[in-house]
Amino acid sequence: MVAIRVPRSMRAKRELLKHAPKLVENGKKMLILHGTKTSAVLNSVLADIFHLKRDHAVKYTKKNDNIRPFESGGETSLEFFSLKSDCSLLVYGSHSKKRPNNLVLGRTYDHHIYDLVEVGVENYKSIESYAYDKKLAPKLGTKPFFAFIGEHFESVEELKHLKEMLLDHFKGEVVENLNLSGVGRIFVCTAISPTTVYMMHCALRLKRSGTSIPRMELVEVGPSMDLVVRRHRFPAESLQKEAMKAPGHAKKMKNVTKDPIEGKLGRVYIPDQELGKMTLTNDIKGLKRERRDAKKNKEHSKKQKVNNPE
């Protein structure tokens, strides 16, 4: 169990607010884990994935014996590490005779396993095996393009699920405006068969085209691999309904504005008043009933004394 600590300073409170749920989430962090046994190919795959996501990734190098993603009770360690490292994306690598070079991609909601996709890595080429101009190397913080080629991404449920998983793992932060010069790489995913996807990572080279939009050329910079879908698990219906729930928008108040300096401001409209039509009465609604009745009785007794003097 993780001990719950109450923040005692404003700095600690600000750190907790960064990890709190938001209407528009920042770039999700990825947690990379090793299984009980891993191969040299799988170690290189995990290292390259960490290299591509090193701004928003946490990598654990120790072996984990208690992680069984698709078995009941084997998800406890994954959820614990997700909570400890504050990561909502998971990449877990393991190697066995039954499932060689096995890679599990997962997502969490509220630090509970949301869905999982298990793929096998084949025909892998690392980043170091490519020779290219190092000026074309993708820079930190650049947004990648995604190209999904093949009709299987729209017709096969397994590849639909894998497409969502790859987008969520490598897309980075959500932005409204994007400068073309800041886009320097692209992931090309080609559906070879209903269960196999060829994935490669390329750099974008911008060249003159005679127009305001430059001509783009792809230079493969690695890594590249074949992903063979083995097992996948969709999210539970109740958990999916809770995760997809959108927060209700606050009701807009009329004549109320917010200013960054003065804060909340309101505008009050008062109708025009005419002195000729204004009448003042002694029957004031703000007074309590007992006080109002007592005042009326007092005035009535005074009138009787004036009309009937002794």
PDB file of C-alpha atoms in Angstrom, residues 52 105 119 144-154 158-171 185-193 195-202 218 220 223-229:
ATOM      1  CA  LEU A  52      11.646   7.979 -28.730  1.00  0.00           C
ATOM      2  CA  LEU A 105       1.028  -2.363 -24.644  1.00  0.00           C
ATOM      3  CA  VAL A 119       2.147  -8.343 -29.943  1.00  0.00           C
ATOM      4  CA  PRO A 144       4.991  12.995 -35.109  1.00  0.00           C
ATOM      5  CA  PHE A 145       2.737  12.271 -38.073  1.00  0.00           C
ATOM      6  CA  PHE A 146       0.942   8.923 -38.300  1.00  0.00           C
ATOM      7  CA  ALA A 147       0.128   7.085 -41.510  1.00  0.00           C
ATOM      8  CA  PHE A 148      -1.997   3.914 -41.322  1.00  0.00           C
ATOM      9  CA  ILE A 149      -2.029   2.097 -44.657  1.00  0.00           C
ATOM     10  CA  GLY A 150      -4.377  -0.813 -45.324  1.00  0.00           C
ATOM     11  CA  GLU A 151      -8.086  -1.566 -45.121  1.00  0.00           C
ATOM     12  CA  HIS A 152      -7.572  -3.979 -42.209  1.00  0.00           C
ATOM     13  CA  PHE A 153      -7.265  -0.998 -39.836  1.00  0.00           C
ATOM     14  CA  GLU A 154     -10.964  -0.302 -40.490  1.00  0.00           C
ATOM     15  CA  GLU A 158      -7.673  -6.378 -33.385  1.00  0.00           C
ATOM     16  CA  LEU A 159      -5.961  -3.882 -35.693  1.00  0.00           C
ATOM     17  CA  LYS A 160      -8.428  -1.145 -34.751  1.00  0.00           C
ATOM     18  CA  HIS A 161      -7.460  -1.684 -31.144  1.00  0.00           C
ATOM     19  CA  LEU A 162      -3.747  -1.702 -31.998  1.00  0.00           C
ATOM     20  CA  LYS A 163      -4.144   1.538 -33.957  1.00  0.00           C
ATOM     21  CA  GLU A 164      -5.710   3.299 -30.945  1.00  0.00           C
ATOM     22  CA  MET A 165      -2.961   1.948 -28.705  1.00  0.00           C
ATOM     23  CA  LEU A 166      -0.125   3.143 -30.960  1.00  0.00           C
ATOM     24  CA  LEU A 167      -1.671   6.598 -31.329  1.00  0.00           C
ATOM     25  CA  ASP A 168      -2.072   6.981 -27.582  1.00  0.00           C
ATOM     26  CA  HIS A 169       1.466   5.805 -26.853  1.00  0.00           C
ATOM     27  CA  PHE A 170       3.381   7.997 -29.330  1.00  0.00           C
ATOM     28  CA  LYS A 171       1.236  11.064 -30.110  1.00  0.00           C
ATOM     29  CA  ARG A 185       9.123  12.606 -38.090  1.00  0.00           C
ATOM     30  CA  ILE A 186       6.399  10.170 -39.065  1.00  0.00           C
ATOM     31  CA  PHE A 187       5.302   6.672 -38.052  1.00  0.00           C
ATOM     32  CA  VAL A 188       4.200   4.585 -41.035  1.00  0.00           C
ATOM     33  CA  CYS A 189       2.098   1.531 -40.137  1.00  0.00           C
ATOM     34  CA  THR A 190       1.162  -0.875 -42.951  1.00  0.00           C
ATOM     35  CA  ALA A 191      -1.324  -3.705 -42.429  1.00  0.00           C
ATOM     36  CA  ILE A 192       0.290  -6.666 -44.207  1.00  0.00           C
ATOM     37  CA  SER A 193      -2.346  -9.159 -43.042  1.00  0.00           C
ATOM     38  CA  THR A 195      -2.813  -9.956 -37.745  1.00  0.00           C
ATOM     39  CA  THR A 196       0.490  -8.371 -38.864  1.00  0.00           C
ATOM     40  CA  VAL A 197       1.493  -4.704 -39.035  1.00  0.00           C
ATOM     41  CA  TYR A 198       4.786  -3.396 -40.409  1.00  0.00           C
ATOM     42  CA  MET A 199       5.807  -0.293 -38.449  1.00  0.00           C
ATOM     43  CA  MET A 200       8.690   2.010 -39.361  1.00  0.00           C
ATOM     44  CA  HIS A 201       9.893   5.387 -38.088  1.00  0.00           C
ATOM     45  CA  CYS A 202      10.995   7.994 -40.656  1.00  0.00           C
ATOM     46  CA  LEU A 218      10.840  10.319 -46.037  1.00  0.00           C
ATOM     47  CA  GLU A 220      13.995   5.913 -42.640  1.00  0.00           C
ATOM     48  CA  PRO A 223      13.375   1.537 -35.534  1.00  0.00           C
ATOM     49  CA  SER A 224      11.327  -0.742 -37.789  1.00  0.00           C
ATOM     50  CA  MET A 225       9.601  -4.016 -36.921  1.00  0.00           C
ATOM     51  CA  ASP A 226       6.723  -6.361 -37.661  1.00  0.00           C
ATOM     52  CA  LEU A 227       4.057  -6.447 -34.954  1.00  0.00           C
ATOM     53  CA  VAL A 228       2.066  -9.698 -34.865  1.00  0.00           C
ATOM     54  CA  VAL A 229      -1.094  -9.414 -32.752  1.00  0.00           C
TER      55      VAL A 229
END
